[in-house]
């Protein structure tokens, strides 16, 4: 079907909304828990700048508010110190010739009272506790995985405030912190995904029940951000069938086909889809999903954003799907932890460093900024 001489390659430039990308290799958002008090450190600027040859860097998930935080030492976007920390990151990435967007995060029920303002219960669409764990760091520096706390259901009157908080974070991201854009985290069982999916949303108001109602918060957030900073600087991440953080939908295909049709007129930079179980198998037992149909629904509704795919891609699969025109961008997670020069390694089919799971979450430079490049090896 494809014309080999004209087929796009993973290493060709591409335009995604307002973002001019040097290639189609993307660094996926990766939680690293190295930002005490939610403030990105200098080593974080080094870490992202080392990876600036990616067509696009997506930051680790970043809390839009203290209430939106659910793990120890994840960064935020809500105060002067946090924004100043991010300024150093974006400056270092731009100096190295890269492009970087920040992932906007509200965890909803995936949190713990000890991480919430005044020790309050985390918030959720419905008062249903997730079978999930979060990560705490104690005063003596030791870390621990603990079950998430029981959430309280958000009052409908609180939802406009949540939309406003997302919008403020997006404006701060581009106007103050120097990001090239933002990615709305609509995936992995966090707040917006909790509203989308039937297992976590049992509301009986305008934000629960029908697909239209369950998608309302995600769409209000995304449209609001688009009004503020322009659709060309906005991406969104979705995970139709991931079991991450204990969510499932009764009819994921119908739900997500609707979501992308509604997103189509917004002029987004990209739609980022996690295929299968986040960080795990590309197929989820008993949860079939047709990603090509999802993309077709978006295109048929006029969506022109770049189509970004993620999860378990290797060089061969990425090159094939880009050459076939199935996907425009491929986001690599674990491979980007271990290979700062991933673009070069893929291009030259060079050996890859293997990521060390023990240093994914928490710690300092080890397992963060000390993975070697080919040039340094
Ligand atoms: C791993 C550990 C903690 C959070 C996600 C933000 O899955 C995350 C996350 C991943 O989207």
Coordinates of C-alpha atoms and ligand atoms in Angstrom, one line a residue:
X1 CA 0.0 0.0 0.0
X2 CA 2.7 2.5 0.9
X3 CA 5.1 4.0 -1.6
X4 CA 8.6 3.1 -0.3
X5 CA 10.3 6.1 -2.0
X6 CA 7.8 8.5 -0.4
X7 CA 7.1 6.8 2.9
X8 CA 7.9 8.9 6.0
X9 CA 10.7 7.8 8.3
X10 CA 10.9 8.0 12.1
X11 CA 13.7 10.5 11.5
X12 CA 11.9 12.9 9.2
X13 CA 10.7 16.3 10.6
X14 CA 7.0 16.8 11.2
X15 CA 4.7 19.6 12.2
X16 CA 2.4 18.9 15.1
X17 CA 0.1 21.9 15.5
X18 CA 2.4 24.9 16.3
X19 CA 5.2 22.5 17.2
X20 CA 7.9 22.0 14.6
X21 CA 9.6 18.7 15.4
X22 CA 12.9 17.6 14.1
X23 CA 11.9 13.9 14.0
X24 CA 9.0 11.6 15.1
X25 CA 10.7 10.2 18.2
X26 CA 9.1 11.4 21.4
X27 CA 10.2 11.0 25.0
X28 CA 7.1 9.7 26.8
X29 CA 6.1 11.2 30.2
X30 CA 7.9 9.4 32.9
X31 CA 7.4 9.8 36.7
X32 CA 10.8 9.9 38.4
X33 CA 10.0 11.3 42.0
X34 CA 13.1 13.5 42.2
X35 CA 11.4 16.9 42.9
X36 CA 11.1 17.4 46.7
X37 CA 8.5 20.1 47.6
X38 CA 7.3 19.7 44.0
X39 CA 10.3 21.8 42.7
X40 CA 12.3 20.5 39.7
X41 CA 16.1 20.6 40.6
X42 CA 19.1 21.4 38.4
X43 CA 19.6 17.6 37.8
X44 CA 16.2 17.6 36.2
X45 CA 17.3 20.3 33.7
X46 CA 20.4 18.2 32.9
X47 CA 18.2 15.0 32.5
X48 CA 15.8 16.6 30.0
X49 CA 18.6 18.5 28.1
X50 CA 20.5 15.2 27.7
X51 CA 17.4 13.9 25.8
X52 CA 16.8 17.1 23.7
X53 CA 17.5 15.3 20.3
X54 CA 14.0 13.8 20.6
X55 CA 11.5 15.4 18.3
X56 CA 9.5 16.2 21.4
X57 CA 10.1 15.8 25.1
X58 CA 7.0 15.3 27.3
X59 CA 7.7 16.0 30.9
X60 CA 6.8 13.6 33.7
X61 CA 3.3 14.2 35.0
X62 CA 3.2 17.5 36.9
X63 CA 0.5 18.4 39.4
X64 CA -1.7 21.4 38.6
X65 CA -2.4 21.9 42.3
X66 CA -1.5 20.5 45.7
X67 CA -4.9 18.7 45.6
X68 CA -3.8 17.2 42.2
X69 CA -0.7 15.6 43.8
X70 CA -0.7 11.9 44.6
X71 CA 2.9 10.7 45.0
X72 CA 5.9 11.9 47.0
X73 CA 8.4 14.2 45.2
X74 CA 6.5 14.7 42.0
X75 CA 6.8 18.1 40.4
X76 CA 4.1 20.8 40.4
X77 CA 3.2 23.8 38.3
X78 CA 1.4 25.9 40.9
X79 CA 3.8 28.1 42.7
X80 CA 6.7 30.5 42.0
X81 CA 9.4 28.0 43.2
X82 CA 8.0 25.3 41.0
X83 CA 7.7 27.5 38.0
X84 CA 11.3 28.8 38.5
X85 CA 12.5 25.2 38.7
X86 CA 10.8 24.5 35.3
X87 CA 12.2 27.7 33.8
X88 CA 15.7 26.2 34.2
X89 CA 14.5 23.0 32.5
X90 CA 13.0 24.6 29.5
X91 CA 16.0 27.0 29.1
X92 CA 18.4 24.0 29.1
X93 CA 16.3 22.0 26.6
X94 CA 15.9 25.0 24.3
X95 CA 19.6 25.7 24.5
X96 CA 20.2 22.1 23.4
X97 CA 17.8 22.6 20.4
X98 CA 14.9 20.6 21.8
X99 CA 11.1 21.1 22.2
X100 CA 9.3 20.4 25.5
X101 CA 5.7 20.3 26.7
X102 CA 4.6 19.7 30.2
X103 CA 2.0 17.0 31.2
X104 CA -0.8 18.5 33.3
X105 CA -1.9 16.2 36.0
X106 CA -4.6 15.9 38.6
X107 CA -4.5 12.5 40.2
X108 CA -8.1 12.5 41.6
X109 CA -8.5 9.5 43.9
X110 CA -4.9 8.2 43.4
X111 CA -3.5 9.9 46.4
X112 CA -3.0 9.7 50.1
X113 CA -4.2 12.0 52.9
X114 CA -0.6 12.7 53.9
X115 CA 0.0 14.2 50.4
X116 CA -3.2 16.4 50.4
X117 CA -3.7 19.9 51.7
X118 CA -4.5 19.7 55.4
X119 CA -4.5 16.0 55.3
X120 CA -7.9 16.0 53.5
X121 CA -9.3 13.0 51.6
X122 CA -8.4 12.9 47.9
X123 CA -11.2 13.9 45.5
X124 CA -12.9 11.8 42.8
X125 CA -16.0 11.6 40.7
X126 CA -17.5 9.1 43.1
X127 CA -16.5 7.9 46.6
X128 CA -15.0 4.6 45.4
X129 CA -11.5 3.7 46.7
X130 CA -9.2 2.4 43.9
X131 CA -7.4 -0.8 44.4
X132 CA -4.1 0.9 43.8
X133 CA -1.0 2.0 45.6
X134 CA 0.9 5.2 45.9
X135 CA 4.4 6.1 47.0
X136 CA 5.3 8.0 50.1
X137 CA 8.6 9.2 51.5
X138 CA 8.9 9.4 55.3
X139 CA 10.7 12.1 57.3
X140 CA 13.7 9.8 57.7
X141 CA 14.0 9.6 53.8
X142 CA 12.7 6.0 53.5
X143 CA 10.2 5.3 50.8
X144 CA 7.1 3.1 51.0
X145 CA 4.3 1.9 48.7
X146 CA 0.9 2.3 50.5
X147 CA -2.7 1.8 49.5
X148 CA -4.4 5.0 48.3
X149 CA -6.8 6.7 50.7
X150 CA -10.6 6.6 50.4
X151 CA -11.7 9.6 48.3
X152 CA -14.7 11.9 48.6
X153 CA -16.9 12.7 45.7
X154 CA -16.5 16.1 44.2
X155 CA -19.5 18.4 44.5
X156 CA -20.7 19.6 41.0
X157 CA -20.0 23.2 42.2
X158 CA -16.3 22.4 42.6
X159 CA -15.8 21.4 39.0
X160 CA -15.5 24.9 37.5
X161 CA -12.7 25.5 39.9
X162 CA -10.9 22.4 38.7
X163 CA -11.2 23.6 35.1
X164 CA -9.9 27.0 36.1
X165 CA -6.9 25.4 37.8
X166 CA -6.0 23.4 34.7
X167 CA -6.3 26.6 32.6
X168 CA -4.1 28.6 35.0
X169 CA -1.5 25.8 35.0
X170 CA -1.5 25.8 31.2
X171 CA -1.0 29.6 31.0
X172 CA 1.7 29.5 33.6
X173 CA 3.4 26.7 31.7
X174 CA 3.7 28.6 28.4
X175 CA 3.8 32.2 29.6
X176 CA 6.0 31.8 32.7
X177 CA 7.8 28.5 32.7
X178 CA 8.8 28.6 29.0
X179 CA 7.2 25.4 27.8
X180 CA 6.4 25.0 24.1
X181 CA 3.0 23.6 25.0
X182 CA 1.1 21.3 27.3
X183 CA -0.2 17.7 27.3
X184 CA -3.5 17.1 29.1
X185 CA -3.1 13.9 31.1
X186 CA -6.4 12.1 30.3
X187 CA -5.0 8.6 30.9
X188 CA -3.9 6.0 33.4
X189 CA -6.8 6.2 35.9
X190 CA -6.2 9.7 37.1
X191 CA -8.9 12.4 37.6
X192 CA -10.0 12.9 34.0
X193 CA -9.9 9.2 33.2
X194 CA -11.8 8.5 36.4
X195 CA -14.6 10.7 35.1
X196 CA -14.5 9.0 31.7
X197 CA -14.8 5.4 32.9
X198 CA -17.9 3.6 34.2
X199 CA -16.0 1.8 37.0
X200 CA -15.0 5.0 38.7
X201 CA -17.8 7.3 37.8
X202 CA -21.2 6.6 39.3
X203 CA -22.5 10.2 39.3
X204 CA -26.1 11.0 38.5
X205 CA -25.5 14.7 37.5
X206 CA -24.3 16.2 34.2
X207 CA -20.9 14.6 34.7
X208 CA -22.0 11.0 35.1
X209 CA -24.1 8.4 33.3
X210 CA -24.0 8.9 29.5
X211 CA -20.8 9.0 27.5
X212 CA -21.4 12.7 26.8
X213 CA -21.7 13.3 30.6
X214 CA -18.6 11.3 31.5
X215 CA -16.5 13.0 28.9
X216 CA -17.7 16.5 29.9
X217 CA -15.0 17.4 32.4
X218 CA -12.1 16.3 30.1
X219 CA -13.6 18.3 27.2
X220 CA -14.3 21.4 29.3
X221 CA -10.7 21.3 30.5
X222 CA -9.2 20.8 27.1
X223 CA -11.4 23.4 25.4
X224 CA -10.6 25.9 28.2
X225 CA -6.9 25.4 27.7
X226 CA -7.2 25.7 24.0
X227 CA -9.1 29.0 24.4
X228 CA -6.2 30.2 26.6
X229 CA -3.1 29.1 24.8
X230 CA -4.3 28.0 21.3
X231 CA -4.9 24.4 20.2
X232 CA -1.6 24.1 18.3
X233 CA 0.2 24.0 21.7
X234 CA -2.0 21.4 23.2
X235 CA -1.8 17.6 23.2
X236 CA -3.8 15.0 25.1
X237 CA -3.0 11.6 26.3
X238 CA -5.6 8.8 26.4
X239 CA -5.5 5.1 27.5
X240 CA -8.7 3.4 26.4
X241 CA -8.2 0.0 28.0
X242 CA -5.4 0.3 30.5
X243 CA -6.0 -1.4 33.8
X244 CA -3.6 1.1 35.5
X245 CA -5.1 2.5 38.7
X246 CA -8.1 0.2 38.7
X247 CA -10.3 1.7 36.0
X248 CA -12.3 0.0 33.3
X249 CA -15.1 1.1 30.9
X250 CA -18.1 -0.9 29.8
X251 CA -17.7 0.2 26.2
X252 CA -14.3 1.8 25.7
X253 CA -14.6 1.9 21.9
X254 CA -17.8 4.0 21.9
X255 CA -16.5 6.2 24.7
X256 CA -13.1 7.0 23.1
X257 CA -14.5 7.3 19.5
X258 CA -16.8 10.0 21.0
X259 CA -14.0 11.7 22.8
X260 CA -11.7 12.0 19.8
X261 CA -14.6 13.2 17.6
X262 CA -15.2 16.0 20.1
X263 CA -11.5 16.8 20.2
X264 CA -11.3 17.0 16.4
X265 CA -12.4 20.6 15.9
X266 CA -10.0 22.0 18.6
X267 CA -6.9 22.1 16.3
X268 CA -4.8 20.1 18.8
X269 CA -1.1 19.6 18.2
X270 CA -1.5 15.8 18.8
X271 CA -3.5 13.0 20.2
X272 CA -1.3 10.5 22.3
X273 CA -2.7 7.0 22.7
X274 CA -1.4 4.3 25.0
X275 CA -2.1 1.1 23.3
X276 CA -2.9 -1.7 25.8
X277 CA -1.7 -1.8 29.4
X278 CA 0.5 1.2 30.4
X279 CA 4.1 0.0 30.6
X280 CA 2.9 -3.6 30.0
X281 CA 1.4 -5.8 27.3
X282 CA 0.0 -4.2 24.1
X283 CA -3.1 -6.4 24.4
X284 CA -5.2 -6.5 27.5
X285 CA -7.2 -9.8 28.1
X286 CA -11.0 -9.2 27.7
X287 CA -10.5 -5.6 26.6
X288 CA -10.2 -5.6 22.8
X289 CA -9.8 -2.2 21.2
X290 CA -9.4 -1.0 17.6
X291 CA -6.9 1.9 17.6
X292 CA -7.1 2.3 13.8
X293 CA -10.8 2.9 14.1
X294 CA -10.1 5.4 16.8
X295 CA -7.8 7.3 14.6
X296 CA -10.3 7.1 11.7
X297 CA -13.0 8.5 13.9
X298 CA -10.7 11.5 14.7
X299 CA -9.8 12.1 11.0
X300 CA -13.4 11.7 9.8
X301 CA -14.4 14.4 12.3
X302 CA -11.8 16.7 10.8
X303 CA -9.0 16.2 13.3
X304 CA -5.6 17.2 11.9
X305 CA -3.4 16.8 14.9
X306 CA -0.4 14.4 14.8
X307 CA -1.3 10.9 15.9
X308 CA 1.1 9.7 18.6
X309 CA 1.3 6.1 19.7
X310 CA 2.9 4.6 22.8
X311 CA 3.6 1.4 24.6
X312 CA 6.1 -1.3 24.0
X313 CA 7.4 0.1 20.7
X314 CA 10.7 -1.1 19.4
X315 CA 12.6 0.2 16.4
X316 CA 11.0 -2.2 13.9
X317 CA 7.4 -1.5 15.0
X318 CA 8.0 2.2 15.2
X319 CA 9.5 2.4 11.7
X320 CA 6.9 0.2 10.2
X321 CA 3.9 2.1 11.6
X322 CA 5.4 5.5 10.7
X323 CA 6.3 4.3 7.2
X324 CA 2.8 2.9 6.7
X325 CA 1.3 6.2 7.8
X326 CA -0.5 4.6 10.7
X327 CA 1.1 6.8 13.3
X328 CA 2.9 10.2 13.0
X329 CA 4.8 10.1 16.2
X330 CA 6.0 7.3 18.6
X331 CA 6.6 7.9 22.3
X332 CA 9.2 5.8 24.0
X333 CA 9.2 5.4 27.8
X334 CA 11.6 3.0 29.4
X335 CA 14.0 3.2 26.4
X336 CA 14.3 7.0 27.0
X337 CA 15.2 6.5 30.7
X338 CA 18.2 4.5 29.7
X339 CA 19.2 6.1 26.3
X340 CA 19.6 9.9 26.3
X341 CA 20.7 9.7 22.6
X342 CA 17.9 7.3 21.6
X343 CA 17.3 9.0 18.3
X344 CA 20.9 8.4 17.2
X345 CA 20.9 4.8 18.5
X346 CA 17.7 4.1 16.6
X347 CA 19.0 5.7 13.5
X348 CA 22.2 3.7 13.6
X349 CA 20.6 0.6 14.9
X350 CA 23.1 0.7 17.7
X351 CA 22.8 -1.3 20.9
X352 CA 20.6 0.1 23.6
X353 CA 21.4 0.6 27.3
X354 CA 18.9 -1.4 29.5
X355 CA 16.9 0.6 32.0
X356 CA 17.4 -0.2 35.7
X357 CA 14.0 -0.6 37.4
X358 CA 15.5 0.0 40.8
X359 CA 16.3 3.7 40.0
X360 CA 13.0 4.6 38.2
X361 CA 11.3 6.3 41.2
X362 CA 13.2 8.5 43.7
X363 CA 16.9 8.9 44.3
X364 CA 19.3 11.3 42.6
X365 CA 21.6 11.4 39.6
X366 CA 22.2 7.6 39.6
X367 CA 19.9 6.0 37.0
X368 CA 18.8 9.5 36.0
X369 CA 21.6 11.6 34.4
X370 CA 24.3 8.9 34.3
X371 CA 23.2 6.7 31.4
X372 CA 26.0 6.9 28.8
X373 CA 25.6 8.1 25.2
X374 CA 27.2 6.3 22.4
X375 CA 29.7 9.0 22.1
X376 CA 30.7 8.6 25.8
X377 CA 30.7 4.8 25.8
Ligands
LIG1 C1 4.3 5.6 37.4 C2 4.4 5.9 38.7 C3 3.6 7.0 39.2 C4 2.8 7.7 38.3 C5 1.2 7.5 34.9 C6 1.9 9.5 36.1 O1 1.1 6.3 34.9 C7 2.0 8.2 36.0 C8 2.8 7.4 37.0 C9 3.5 6.3 36.5 O2 0.6 8.3 34.1

